Structures are given as C-alpha cells and as structure tokens.
mmCIF file of C-alpha atoms and ligand atoms in Angstrom:
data_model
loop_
_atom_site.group_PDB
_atom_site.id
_atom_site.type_symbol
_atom_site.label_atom_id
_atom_site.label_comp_id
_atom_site.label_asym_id
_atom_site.label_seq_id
_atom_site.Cartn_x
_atom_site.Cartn_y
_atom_site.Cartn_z
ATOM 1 C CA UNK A 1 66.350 212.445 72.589
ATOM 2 C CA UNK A 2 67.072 216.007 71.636
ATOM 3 C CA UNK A 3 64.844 218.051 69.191
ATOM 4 C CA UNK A 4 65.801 218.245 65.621
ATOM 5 C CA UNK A 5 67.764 221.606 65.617
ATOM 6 C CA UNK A 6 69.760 220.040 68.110
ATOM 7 C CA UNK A 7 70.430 216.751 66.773
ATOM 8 C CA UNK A 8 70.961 218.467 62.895
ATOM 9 C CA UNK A 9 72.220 221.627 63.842
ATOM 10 C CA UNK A 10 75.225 221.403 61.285
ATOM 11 C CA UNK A 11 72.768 220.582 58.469
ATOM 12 C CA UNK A 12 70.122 223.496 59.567
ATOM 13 C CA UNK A 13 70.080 227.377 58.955
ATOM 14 C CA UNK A 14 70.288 227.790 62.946
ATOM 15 C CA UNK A 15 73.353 229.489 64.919
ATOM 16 C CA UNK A 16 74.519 228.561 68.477
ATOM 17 C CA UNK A 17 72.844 230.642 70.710
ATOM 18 C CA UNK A 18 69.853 230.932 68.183
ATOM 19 C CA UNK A 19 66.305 230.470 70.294
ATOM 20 C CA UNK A 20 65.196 226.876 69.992
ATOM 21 C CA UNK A 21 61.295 226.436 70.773
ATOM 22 C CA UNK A 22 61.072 222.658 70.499
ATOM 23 C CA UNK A 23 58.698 219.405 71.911
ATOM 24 C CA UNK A 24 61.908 217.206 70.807
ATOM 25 C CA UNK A 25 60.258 215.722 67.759
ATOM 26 C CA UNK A 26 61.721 214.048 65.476
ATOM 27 C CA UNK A 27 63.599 210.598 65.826
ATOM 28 C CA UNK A 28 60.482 208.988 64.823
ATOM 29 C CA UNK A 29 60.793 204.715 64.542
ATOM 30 C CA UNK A 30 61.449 203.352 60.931
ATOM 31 C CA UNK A 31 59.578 199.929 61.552
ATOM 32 C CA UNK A 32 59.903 196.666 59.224
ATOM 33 C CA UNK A 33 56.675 195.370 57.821
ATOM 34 C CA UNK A 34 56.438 191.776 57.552
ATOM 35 C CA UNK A 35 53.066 191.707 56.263
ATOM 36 C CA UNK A 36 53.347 194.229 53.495
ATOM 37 C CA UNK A 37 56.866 193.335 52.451
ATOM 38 C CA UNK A 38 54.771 189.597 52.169
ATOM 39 C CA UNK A 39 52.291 190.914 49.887
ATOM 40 C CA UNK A 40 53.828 193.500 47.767
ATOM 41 C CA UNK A 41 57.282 191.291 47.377
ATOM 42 C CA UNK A 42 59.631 194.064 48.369
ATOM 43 C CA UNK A 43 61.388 194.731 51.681
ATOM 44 C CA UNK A 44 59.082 197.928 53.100
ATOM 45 C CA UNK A 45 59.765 200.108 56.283
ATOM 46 C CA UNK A 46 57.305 202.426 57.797
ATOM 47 C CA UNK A 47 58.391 205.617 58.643
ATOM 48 C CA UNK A 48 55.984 206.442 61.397
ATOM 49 C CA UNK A 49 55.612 210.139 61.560
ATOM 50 C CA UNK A 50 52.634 209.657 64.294
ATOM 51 C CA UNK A 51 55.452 209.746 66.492
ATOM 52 C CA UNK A 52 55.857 212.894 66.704
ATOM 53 C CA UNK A 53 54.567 215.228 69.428
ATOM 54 C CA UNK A 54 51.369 216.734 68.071
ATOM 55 C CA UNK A 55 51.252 213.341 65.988
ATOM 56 C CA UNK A 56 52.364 214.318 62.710
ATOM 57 C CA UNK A 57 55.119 215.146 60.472
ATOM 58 C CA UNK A 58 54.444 218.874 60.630
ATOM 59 C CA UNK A 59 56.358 219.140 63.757
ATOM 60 C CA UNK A 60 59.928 218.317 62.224
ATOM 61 C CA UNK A 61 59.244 221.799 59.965
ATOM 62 C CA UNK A 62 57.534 223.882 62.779
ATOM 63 C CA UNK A 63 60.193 223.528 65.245
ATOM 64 C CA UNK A 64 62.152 225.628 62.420
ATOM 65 C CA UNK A 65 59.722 227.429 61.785
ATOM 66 C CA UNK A 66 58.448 228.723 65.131
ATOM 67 C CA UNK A 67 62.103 229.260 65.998
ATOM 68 C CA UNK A 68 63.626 231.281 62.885
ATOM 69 C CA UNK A 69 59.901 233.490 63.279
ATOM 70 C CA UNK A 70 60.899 234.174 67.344
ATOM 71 C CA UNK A 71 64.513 234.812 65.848
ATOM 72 C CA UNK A 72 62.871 237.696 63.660
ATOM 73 C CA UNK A 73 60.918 238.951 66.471
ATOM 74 C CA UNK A 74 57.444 237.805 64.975
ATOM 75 C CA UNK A 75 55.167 237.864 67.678
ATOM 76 C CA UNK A 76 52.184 235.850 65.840
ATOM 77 C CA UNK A 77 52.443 232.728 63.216
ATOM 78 C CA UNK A 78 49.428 232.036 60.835
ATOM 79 C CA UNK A 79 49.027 228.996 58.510
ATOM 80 C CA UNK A 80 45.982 227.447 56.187
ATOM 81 C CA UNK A 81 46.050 224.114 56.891
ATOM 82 C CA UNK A 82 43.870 220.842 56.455
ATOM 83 C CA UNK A 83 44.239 220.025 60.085
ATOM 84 C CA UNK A 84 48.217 218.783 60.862
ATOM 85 C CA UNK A 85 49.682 221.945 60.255
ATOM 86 C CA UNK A 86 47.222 223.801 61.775
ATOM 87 C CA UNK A 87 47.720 221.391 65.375
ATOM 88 C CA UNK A 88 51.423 221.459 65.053
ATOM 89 C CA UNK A 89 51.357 225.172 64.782
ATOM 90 C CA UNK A 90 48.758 225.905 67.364
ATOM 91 C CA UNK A 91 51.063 223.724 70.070
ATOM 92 C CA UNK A 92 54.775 225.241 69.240
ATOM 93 C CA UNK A 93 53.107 228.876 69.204
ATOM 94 C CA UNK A 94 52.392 227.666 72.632
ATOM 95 C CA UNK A 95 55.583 227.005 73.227
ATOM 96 C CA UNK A 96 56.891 229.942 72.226
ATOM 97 C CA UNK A 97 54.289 231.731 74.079
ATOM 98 C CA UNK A 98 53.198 233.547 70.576
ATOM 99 C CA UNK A 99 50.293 233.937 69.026
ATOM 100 C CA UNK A 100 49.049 231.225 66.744
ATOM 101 C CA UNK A 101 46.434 231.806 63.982
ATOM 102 C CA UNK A 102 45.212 228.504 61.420
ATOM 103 C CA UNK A 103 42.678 228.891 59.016
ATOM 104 C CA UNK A 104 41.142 225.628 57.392
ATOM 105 C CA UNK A 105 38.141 224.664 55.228
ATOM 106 C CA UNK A 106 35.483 224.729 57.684
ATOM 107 C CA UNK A 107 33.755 221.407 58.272
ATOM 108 C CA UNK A 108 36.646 219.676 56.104
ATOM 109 C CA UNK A 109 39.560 218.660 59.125
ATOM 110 C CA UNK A 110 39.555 215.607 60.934
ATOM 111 C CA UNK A 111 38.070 216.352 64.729
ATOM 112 C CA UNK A 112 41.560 214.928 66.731
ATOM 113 C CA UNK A 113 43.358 218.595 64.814
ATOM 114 C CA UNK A 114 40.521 220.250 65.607
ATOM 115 C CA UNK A 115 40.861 219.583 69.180
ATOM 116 C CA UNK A 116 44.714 219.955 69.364
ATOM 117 C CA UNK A 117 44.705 223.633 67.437
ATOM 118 C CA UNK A 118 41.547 224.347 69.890
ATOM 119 C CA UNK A 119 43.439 223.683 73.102
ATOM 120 C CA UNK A 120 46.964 224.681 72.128
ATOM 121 C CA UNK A 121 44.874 228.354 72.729
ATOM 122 C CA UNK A 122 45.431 228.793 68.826
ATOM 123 C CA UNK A 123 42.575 231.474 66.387
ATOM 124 C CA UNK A 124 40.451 228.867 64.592
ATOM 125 C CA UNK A 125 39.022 229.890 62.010
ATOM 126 C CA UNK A 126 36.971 228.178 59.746
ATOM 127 C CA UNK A 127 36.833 229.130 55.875
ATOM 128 C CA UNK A 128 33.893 228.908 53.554
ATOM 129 C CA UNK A 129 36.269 227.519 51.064
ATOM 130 C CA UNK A 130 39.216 225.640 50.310
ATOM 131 C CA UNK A 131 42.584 224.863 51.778
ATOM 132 C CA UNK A 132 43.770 226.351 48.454
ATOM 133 C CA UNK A 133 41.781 229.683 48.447
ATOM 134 C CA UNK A 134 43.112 229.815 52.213
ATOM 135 C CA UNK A 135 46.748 229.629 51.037
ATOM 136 C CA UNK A 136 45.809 232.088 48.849
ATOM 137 C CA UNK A 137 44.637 234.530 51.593
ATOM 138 C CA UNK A 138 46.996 233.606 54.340
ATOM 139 C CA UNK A 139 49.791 234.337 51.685
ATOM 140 C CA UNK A 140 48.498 237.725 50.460
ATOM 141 C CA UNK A 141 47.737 238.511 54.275
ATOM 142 C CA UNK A 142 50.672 237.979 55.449
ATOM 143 C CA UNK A 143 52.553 240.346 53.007
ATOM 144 C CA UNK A 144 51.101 242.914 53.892
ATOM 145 C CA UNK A 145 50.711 242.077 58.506
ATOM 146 C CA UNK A 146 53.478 241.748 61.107
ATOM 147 C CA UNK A 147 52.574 237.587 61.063
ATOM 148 C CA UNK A 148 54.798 235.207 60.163
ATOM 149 C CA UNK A 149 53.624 232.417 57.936
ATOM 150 C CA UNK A 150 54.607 229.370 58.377
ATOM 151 C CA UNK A 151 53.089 226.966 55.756
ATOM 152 C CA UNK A 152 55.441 224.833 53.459
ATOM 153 C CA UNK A 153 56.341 227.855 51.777
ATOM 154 C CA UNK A 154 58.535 228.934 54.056
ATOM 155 C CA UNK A 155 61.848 227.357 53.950
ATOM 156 C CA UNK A 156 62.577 226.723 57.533
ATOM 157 C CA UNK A 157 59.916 223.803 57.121
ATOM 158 C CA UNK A 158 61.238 221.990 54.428
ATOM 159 C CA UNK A 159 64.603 222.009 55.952
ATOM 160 C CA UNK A 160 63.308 220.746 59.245
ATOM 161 C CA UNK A 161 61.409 218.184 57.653
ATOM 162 C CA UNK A 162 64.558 216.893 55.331
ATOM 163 C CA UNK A 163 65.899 215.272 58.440
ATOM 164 C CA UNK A 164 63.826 212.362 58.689
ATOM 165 C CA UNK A 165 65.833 211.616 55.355
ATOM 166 C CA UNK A 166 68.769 211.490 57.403
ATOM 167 C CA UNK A 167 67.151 209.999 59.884
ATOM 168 C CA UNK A 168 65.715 206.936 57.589
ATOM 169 C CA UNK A 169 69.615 207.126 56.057
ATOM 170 C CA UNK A 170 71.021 206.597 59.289
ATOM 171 C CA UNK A 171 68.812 203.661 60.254
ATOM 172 C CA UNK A 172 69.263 201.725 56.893
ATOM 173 C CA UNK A 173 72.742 202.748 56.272
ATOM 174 C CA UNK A 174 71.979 204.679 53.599
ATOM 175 C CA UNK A 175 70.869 201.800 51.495
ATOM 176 C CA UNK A 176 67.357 202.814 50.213
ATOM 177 C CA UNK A 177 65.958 202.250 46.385
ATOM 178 C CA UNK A 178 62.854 203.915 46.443
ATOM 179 C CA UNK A 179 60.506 206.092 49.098
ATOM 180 C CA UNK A 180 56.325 206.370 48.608
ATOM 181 C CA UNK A 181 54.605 209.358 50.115
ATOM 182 C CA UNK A 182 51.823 210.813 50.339
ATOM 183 C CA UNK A 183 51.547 214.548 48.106
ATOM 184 C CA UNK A 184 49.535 217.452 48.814
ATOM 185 C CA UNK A 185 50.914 221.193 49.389
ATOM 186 C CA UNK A 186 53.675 219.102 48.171
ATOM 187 C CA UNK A 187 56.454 219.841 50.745
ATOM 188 C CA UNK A 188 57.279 216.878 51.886
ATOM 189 C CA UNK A 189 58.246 215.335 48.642
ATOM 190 C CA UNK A 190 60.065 218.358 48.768
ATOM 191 C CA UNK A 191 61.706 217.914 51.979
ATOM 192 C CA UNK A 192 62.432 214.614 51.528
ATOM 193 C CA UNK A 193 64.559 214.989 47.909
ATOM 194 C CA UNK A 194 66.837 217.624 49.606
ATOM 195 C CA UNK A 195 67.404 215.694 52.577
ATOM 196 C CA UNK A 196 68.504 212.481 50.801
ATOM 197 C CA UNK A 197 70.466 214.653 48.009
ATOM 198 C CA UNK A 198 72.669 216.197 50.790
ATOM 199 C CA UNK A 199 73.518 212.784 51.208
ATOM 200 C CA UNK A 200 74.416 211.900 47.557
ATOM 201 C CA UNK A 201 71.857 209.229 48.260
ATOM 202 C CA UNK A 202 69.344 209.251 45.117
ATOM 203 C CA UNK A 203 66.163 206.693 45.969
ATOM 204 C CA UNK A 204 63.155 206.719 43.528
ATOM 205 C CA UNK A 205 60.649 209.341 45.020
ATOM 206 C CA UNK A 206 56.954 207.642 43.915
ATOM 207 C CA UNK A 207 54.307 210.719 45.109
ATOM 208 C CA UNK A 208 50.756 209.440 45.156
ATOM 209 C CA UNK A 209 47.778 211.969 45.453
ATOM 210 C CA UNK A 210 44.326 210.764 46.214
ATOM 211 C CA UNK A 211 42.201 210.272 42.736
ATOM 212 C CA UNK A 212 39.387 212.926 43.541
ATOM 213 C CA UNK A 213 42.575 215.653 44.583
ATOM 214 C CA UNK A 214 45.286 214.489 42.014
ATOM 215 C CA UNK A 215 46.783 217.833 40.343
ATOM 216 C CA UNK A 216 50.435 216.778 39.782
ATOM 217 C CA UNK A 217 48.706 213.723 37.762
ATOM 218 C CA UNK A 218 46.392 215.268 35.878
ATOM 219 C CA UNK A 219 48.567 218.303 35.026
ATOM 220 C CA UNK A 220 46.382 220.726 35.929
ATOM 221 C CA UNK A 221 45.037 222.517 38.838
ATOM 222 C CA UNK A 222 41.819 220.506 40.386
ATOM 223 C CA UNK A 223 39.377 223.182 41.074
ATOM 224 C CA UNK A 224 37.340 221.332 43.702
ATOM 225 C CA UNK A 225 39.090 218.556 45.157
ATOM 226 C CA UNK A 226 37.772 215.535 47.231
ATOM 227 C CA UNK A 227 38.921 212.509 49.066
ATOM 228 C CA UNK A 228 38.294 210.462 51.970
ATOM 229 C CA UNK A 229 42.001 211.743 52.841
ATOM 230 C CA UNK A 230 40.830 215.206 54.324
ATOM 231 C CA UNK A 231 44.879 215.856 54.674
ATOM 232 C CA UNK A 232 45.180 216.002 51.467
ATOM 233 C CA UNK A 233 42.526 217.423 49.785
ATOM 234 C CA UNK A 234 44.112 219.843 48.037
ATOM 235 C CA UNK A 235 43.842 220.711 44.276
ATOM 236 C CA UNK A 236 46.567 222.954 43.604
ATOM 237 C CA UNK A 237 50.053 222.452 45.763
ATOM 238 C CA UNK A 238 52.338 225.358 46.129
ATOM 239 C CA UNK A 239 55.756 223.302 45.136
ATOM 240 C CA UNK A 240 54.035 221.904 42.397
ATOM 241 C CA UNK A 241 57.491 222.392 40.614
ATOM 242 C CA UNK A 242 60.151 221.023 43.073
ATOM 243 C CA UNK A 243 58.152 217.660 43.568
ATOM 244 C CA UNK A 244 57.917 217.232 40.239
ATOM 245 C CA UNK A 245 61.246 217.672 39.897
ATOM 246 C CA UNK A 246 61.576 215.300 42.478
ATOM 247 C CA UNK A 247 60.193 212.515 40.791
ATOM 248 C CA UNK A 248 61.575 212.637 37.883
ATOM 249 C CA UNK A 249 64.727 213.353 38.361
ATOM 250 C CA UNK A 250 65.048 210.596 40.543
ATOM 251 C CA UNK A 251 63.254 207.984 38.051
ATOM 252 C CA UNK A 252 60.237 207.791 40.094
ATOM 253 C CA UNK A 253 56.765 209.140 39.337
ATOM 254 C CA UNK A 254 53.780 210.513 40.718
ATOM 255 C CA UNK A 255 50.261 208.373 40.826
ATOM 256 C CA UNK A 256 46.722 208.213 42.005
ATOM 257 C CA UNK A 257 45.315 206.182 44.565
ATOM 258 C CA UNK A 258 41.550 205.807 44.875
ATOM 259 C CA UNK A 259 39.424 206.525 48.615
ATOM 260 C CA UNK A 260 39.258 202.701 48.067
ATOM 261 C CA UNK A 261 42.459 201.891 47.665
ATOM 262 C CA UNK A 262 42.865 204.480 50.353
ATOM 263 C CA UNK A 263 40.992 202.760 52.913
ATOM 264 C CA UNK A 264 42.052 199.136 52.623
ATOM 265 C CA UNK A 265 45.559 199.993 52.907
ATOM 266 C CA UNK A 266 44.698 201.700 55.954
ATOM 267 C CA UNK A 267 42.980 198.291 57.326
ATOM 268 C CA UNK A 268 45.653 196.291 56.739
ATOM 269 C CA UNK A 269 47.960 198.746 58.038
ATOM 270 C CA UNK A 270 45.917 198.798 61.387
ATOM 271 C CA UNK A 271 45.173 194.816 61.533
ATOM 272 C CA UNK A 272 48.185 193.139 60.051
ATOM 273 C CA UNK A 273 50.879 195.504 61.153
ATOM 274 C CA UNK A 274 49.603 197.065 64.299
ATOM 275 C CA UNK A 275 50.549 200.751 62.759
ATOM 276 C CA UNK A 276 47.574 202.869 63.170
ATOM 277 C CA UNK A 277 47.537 205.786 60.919
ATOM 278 C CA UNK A 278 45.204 208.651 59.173
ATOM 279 C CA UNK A 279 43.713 208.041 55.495
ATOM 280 C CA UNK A 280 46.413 210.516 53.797
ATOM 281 C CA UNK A 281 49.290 208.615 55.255
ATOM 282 C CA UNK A 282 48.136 205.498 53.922
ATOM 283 C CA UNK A 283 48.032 207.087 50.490
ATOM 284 C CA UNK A 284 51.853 205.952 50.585
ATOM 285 C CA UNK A 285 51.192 202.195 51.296
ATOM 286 C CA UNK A 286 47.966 202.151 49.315
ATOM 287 C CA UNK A 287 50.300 203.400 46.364
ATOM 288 C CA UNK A 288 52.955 200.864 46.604
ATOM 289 C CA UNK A 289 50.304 198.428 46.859
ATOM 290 C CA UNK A 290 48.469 199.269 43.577
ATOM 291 C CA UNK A 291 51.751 200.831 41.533
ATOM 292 C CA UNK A 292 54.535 199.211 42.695
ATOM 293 C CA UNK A 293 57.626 200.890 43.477
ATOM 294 C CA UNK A 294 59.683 199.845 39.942
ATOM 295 C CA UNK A 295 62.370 197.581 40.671
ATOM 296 C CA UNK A 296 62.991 198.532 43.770
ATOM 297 C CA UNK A 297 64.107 195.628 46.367
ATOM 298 C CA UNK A 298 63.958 197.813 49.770
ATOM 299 C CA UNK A 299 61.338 200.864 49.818
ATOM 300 C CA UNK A 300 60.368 203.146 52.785
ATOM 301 C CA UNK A 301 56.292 204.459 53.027
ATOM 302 C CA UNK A 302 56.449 207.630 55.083
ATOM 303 C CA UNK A 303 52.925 207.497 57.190
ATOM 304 C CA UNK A 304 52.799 211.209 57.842
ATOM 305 C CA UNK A 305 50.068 211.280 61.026
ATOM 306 C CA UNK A 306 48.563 209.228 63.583
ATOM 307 C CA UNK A 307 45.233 207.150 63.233
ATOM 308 C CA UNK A 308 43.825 208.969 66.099
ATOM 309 C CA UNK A 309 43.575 212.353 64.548
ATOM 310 C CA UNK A 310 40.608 211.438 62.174
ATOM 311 C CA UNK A 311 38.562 208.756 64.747
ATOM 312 C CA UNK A 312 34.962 209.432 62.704
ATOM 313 C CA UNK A 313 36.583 207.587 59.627
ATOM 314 C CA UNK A 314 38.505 204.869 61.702
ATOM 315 C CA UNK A 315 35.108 203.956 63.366
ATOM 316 C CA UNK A 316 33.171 203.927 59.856
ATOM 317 C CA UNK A 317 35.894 201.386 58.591
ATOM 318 C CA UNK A 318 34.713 198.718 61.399
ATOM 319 C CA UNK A 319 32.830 196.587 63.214
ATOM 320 C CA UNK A 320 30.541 197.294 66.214
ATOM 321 C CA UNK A 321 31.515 197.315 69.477
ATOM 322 C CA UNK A 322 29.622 193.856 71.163
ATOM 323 C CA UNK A 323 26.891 194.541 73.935
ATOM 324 C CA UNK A 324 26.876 192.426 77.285
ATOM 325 C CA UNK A 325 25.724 191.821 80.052
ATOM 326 C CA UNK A 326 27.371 191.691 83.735
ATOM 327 C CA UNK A 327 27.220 188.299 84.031
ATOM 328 C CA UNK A 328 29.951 185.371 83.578
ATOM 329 C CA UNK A 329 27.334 183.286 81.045
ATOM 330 C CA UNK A 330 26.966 186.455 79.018
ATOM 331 C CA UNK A 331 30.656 187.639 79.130
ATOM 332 C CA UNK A 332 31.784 184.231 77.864
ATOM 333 C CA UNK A 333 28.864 183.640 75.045
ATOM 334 C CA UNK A 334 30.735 187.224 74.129
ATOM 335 C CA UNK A 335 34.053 186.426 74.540
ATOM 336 C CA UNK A 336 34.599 182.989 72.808
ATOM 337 C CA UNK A 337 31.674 182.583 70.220
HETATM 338 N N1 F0G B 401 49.908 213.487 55.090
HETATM 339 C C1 F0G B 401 49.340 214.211 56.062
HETATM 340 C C2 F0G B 401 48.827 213.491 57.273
HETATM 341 C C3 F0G B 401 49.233 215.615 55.939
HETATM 342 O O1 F0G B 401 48.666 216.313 56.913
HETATM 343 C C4 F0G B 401 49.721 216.230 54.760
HETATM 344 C C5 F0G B 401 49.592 217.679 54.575
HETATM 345 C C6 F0G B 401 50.312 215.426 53.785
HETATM 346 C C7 F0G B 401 50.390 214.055 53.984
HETATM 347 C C8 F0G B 401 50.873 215.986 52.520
HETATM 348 O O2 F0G B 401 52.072 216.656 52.749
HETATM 349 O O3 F0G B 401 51.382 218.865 51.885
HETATM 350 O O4 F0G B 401 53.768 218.342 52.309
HETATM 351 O O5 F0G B 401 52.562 217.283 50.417
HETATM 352 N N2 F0G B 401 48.946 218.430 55.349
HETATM 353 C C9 F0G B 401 48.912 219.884 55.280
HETATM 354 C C10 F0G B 401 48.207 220.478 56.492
HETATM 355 C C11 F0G B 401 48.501 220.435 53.987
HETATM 356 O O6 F0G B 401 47.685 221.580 56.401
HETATM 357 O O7 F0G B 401 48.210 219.844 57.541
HETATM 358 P P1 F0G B 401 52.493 217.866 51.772
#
C-alpha cells in the first residue's frame, strides 16, 4: 500500500514533486466486533490504529508533518508528547535523516515509546512536569529556534490524520451514525470532524476523556491530571475549541470514563475480540460501553495505539504465567487441569 500523501494527495496540502518522508502508514483495518456489538446492542467497528508503523495513530499526521518541515528546510522537529507522538516523531525524523527532539513528563510514558523514541536516535528528554507545561515550552521554544514543531498544533497533522475518515468512509460506504474516541491534546477529534465533513458525511462525534484528566467535561482546565491512560493524561488540550465544536455540532457529546471503566474495556477488548490495545485507546470502547452512542445503529471506536506500547499495565491486568517442570506428568497436570 502506498503512504497517505500518496494515496490522498488530492485531499492534502502536498504538490507533485513535494518530498515525501513516509513508513506507508495508514490503511489501517476497520474490524467488526461481534462481541461488543453483542453487548452494547449496536453494530461497532474497530478502527485499529496499532496498525500503523510506529503503532499508533500519530503516524498518519507525522508523515505530513515531517514532510511539509523538510519542504521548509527545517533541519530538526521537536514535540511534547505523552509517549505516541514522541515515537512516531523520533522514527520519521529518522527517516528524514533530521534531527528529532521529544520532551515528555518524565517517569509518566509507557516503556514500549520510550524504547521506540530511544532507538529511532531521537533527544529524550524527560520533564519535571507535565505534558501541558511541556506544550507550553516546546511552543514558546520553538518561536523563537530554527525547529519545527510538530505537535497537533500544526496543521499538517490534523490533515494527515483526517484520512482515516476517508478511510473508515470508504470501507463502510460512507454509512456511519456515530464515531467514539478517545480526547486528549484533542486533535484527533479534530482530525476526524474535518475528514468526514469533506465528505458531507456528518456522524455523531462522542469524545471521552479519562475521569482523573477530563477538561472538556468539567469546563475547565485540570491542573494536575491523572489516569491509568498515561496517553492521555492531559489537563488542558490545545484544540479545546474545535473538538468542542466537534461534538456539538454534530449532536454528539463529550464524557468521562473512569481507570475502571478504562481497564475492563481493555480486557474484553484483548479476550473477547483478540484486539490488543493501550489504556487510552480503550477510552473509546470503555465510553460506548458506559454512555452509549445515542441512537446510533452502526458506530466506529477508533483504538488509537497498540497494546504493546504500555506492557507494565497489560501484565498488572492478568494472571500469572504457570511454572513447570520438564516432564510429560508435569506439562499435562499444567496443561489440562
Ligand atoms: N490515544 C492515544 C494512544 C494517544 O497517544 C493520544 C494522544 C490520544 C489517544 C489522544 O489524541 O491528543 O489527539 O486528543 N497522545 C499524544 C502524544 C498527546 O503525545 O502521544 P489527541
């Protein structure tokens, strides 16, 4: 499959002949759920955004990103991330042969991002603070440095990441009452309303933020945010505006989902469906779950990053492994008891 800027070229700010640095993401499968369609009484599909190169959605915008920023000559990127940004950055400033430069909330990322920003030959460093308060610095630092940044407040990532509306369009013939996603910069939501409204297609966007990191429901900024959802731990998103405009304009709304609710959606994700994916994505599903989707008959949950990125809280949410020993009695006391 060809990257994105290939396959949308048409539908993205990018000229022929414009440098492309891509890992051909995008394309991602839209999977039926049996299970959760069973026990939530609408039809869901999964958009699985683990699909993607570096695992998460992040790629769709940094392919646009890292390319428009080589088009300008930049010859470093920089980002604050909670982890996904920071890996997808780290591996398409690679690419590019760039340098790459992620700050996040030291001790706060899942270790799988870690890793990925660590060998993609990317500056790590970590903040004594919050992703917001490194927004805040990577946005005042860049205005006045030669580095490009390449958060969700640049525009070259929402438009990358609008095509997997098109993408979920295509696949269900543009017949689609309502999507649930996961909010925190809030760029996706973002992403996602402009994709589907250069279709004329206008599903109910439902946002839901973890409870301990839940700005856009409570109104206000959350000064110190928490959740089991490290991706989203974030109290004050930067298109705080545009996804609420999202939501309602569409008839949808924006809720909170508990680490709870969080976590059990993520189970049954994992066990009955056989989709693997981090906490934060399953804030989509966990919302459904818990809020419904209105009156919605066929709903798509975007699930934003793989399970493997964050293994410390897959392996709290399970059983131990079962010791043995080398023998045939032993193996099969093990095996069928
Ligand atoms: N899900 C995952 C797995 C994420 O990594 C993020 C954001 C979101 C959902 C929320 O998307 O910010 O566009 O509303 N991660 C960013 C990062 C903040 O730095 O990786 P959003």
């Amino acid at each position: 499959m060809p990257g994105l800027i290939e396959r949308y070229q048409s539908r993205l700010p990018f000229a022929d002949g414009d440098p492309v640095i891509s890992l051909e993401e995008g394309s991602t499968p839209l999977v039926f759920a049996p299970r959760l369609s069973e026990r939530v009484g609408v039809e869901v599909w999964l958009k699985i955004e683990g699909a993607n190169p570096t695992g998460s959605f992040k790629d769709r915008g940094m392919t646009c990103a890292v390319s428009a920023a080589v088009r300008d000559g930049a010859q470093a990127v920089i980002c604050a991330s909670t982890g996904n940004t920071a890996a997808s950055l780290a591996a398409y400033a690679a690419r590019a042969g760039i340098r790459g430069v992620v700050i996040v909330p030291e001790g706060k990322i899942a270790m799988g991002k870690l890793a990925q920003a660590l060998m993609h030959g990317a500056r790590v460093i970590a903040l004594h603070g919050n992703f917001d308060r490194a927004l805040q610095l990577v946005r005042e630092l860049s205005a006045t440095h030669p580095i490009a940044l390449v958060n969700s407040v640049n525009e070259f990532r929402v438009e990358g990441q609008k095509t997997a509306a098109f993408e979920i369009a295509e696949e269900l013939d543009e017949q689609l009452d309502a999507l649930c996603i996961p909010v925190g910069n809030a760029g996706n939501i973002t992403a996602y309303w402009r994709g589907f409204n250069e279709l004329g297609m206008r599903p109910r966007m439902f946002g839901f933020q973890a409870a301990g990191a839940a700005p856009l429901v409570h109104g206000h900024p959350i000064e110190q945010p928490e959740t089991v959802a490290s991706a989203i731990r974030i109290g004050n998103p930067a298109r705080w505006e545009q996804a609420m405009d999202a939501m309602t304009s569409s008839g949808g709304s924006v809720n909170a989902v508990s680490d709870e609710q969080i976590l059990d959606a993520y189970r049954f994700l994992a066990a009955q469906e056989g989709v693997f994916c981090e906490p934060a994505s399953a804030a989509s599903v966990a919302g459904l779950i818990a809020h419904g989707a209105g009156e919605a008959q066929r709903v798509a949950c975007v699930l934003t990053g793989h399970g493997l990125k964050d293994p410390d809280t897959a392996l709290q949410q399970v059983g131990a492994v079962i010791p043995c020993e080398p023998e045939l009695s032993a193996i099969e006391r093990a095996v069928m008891s």
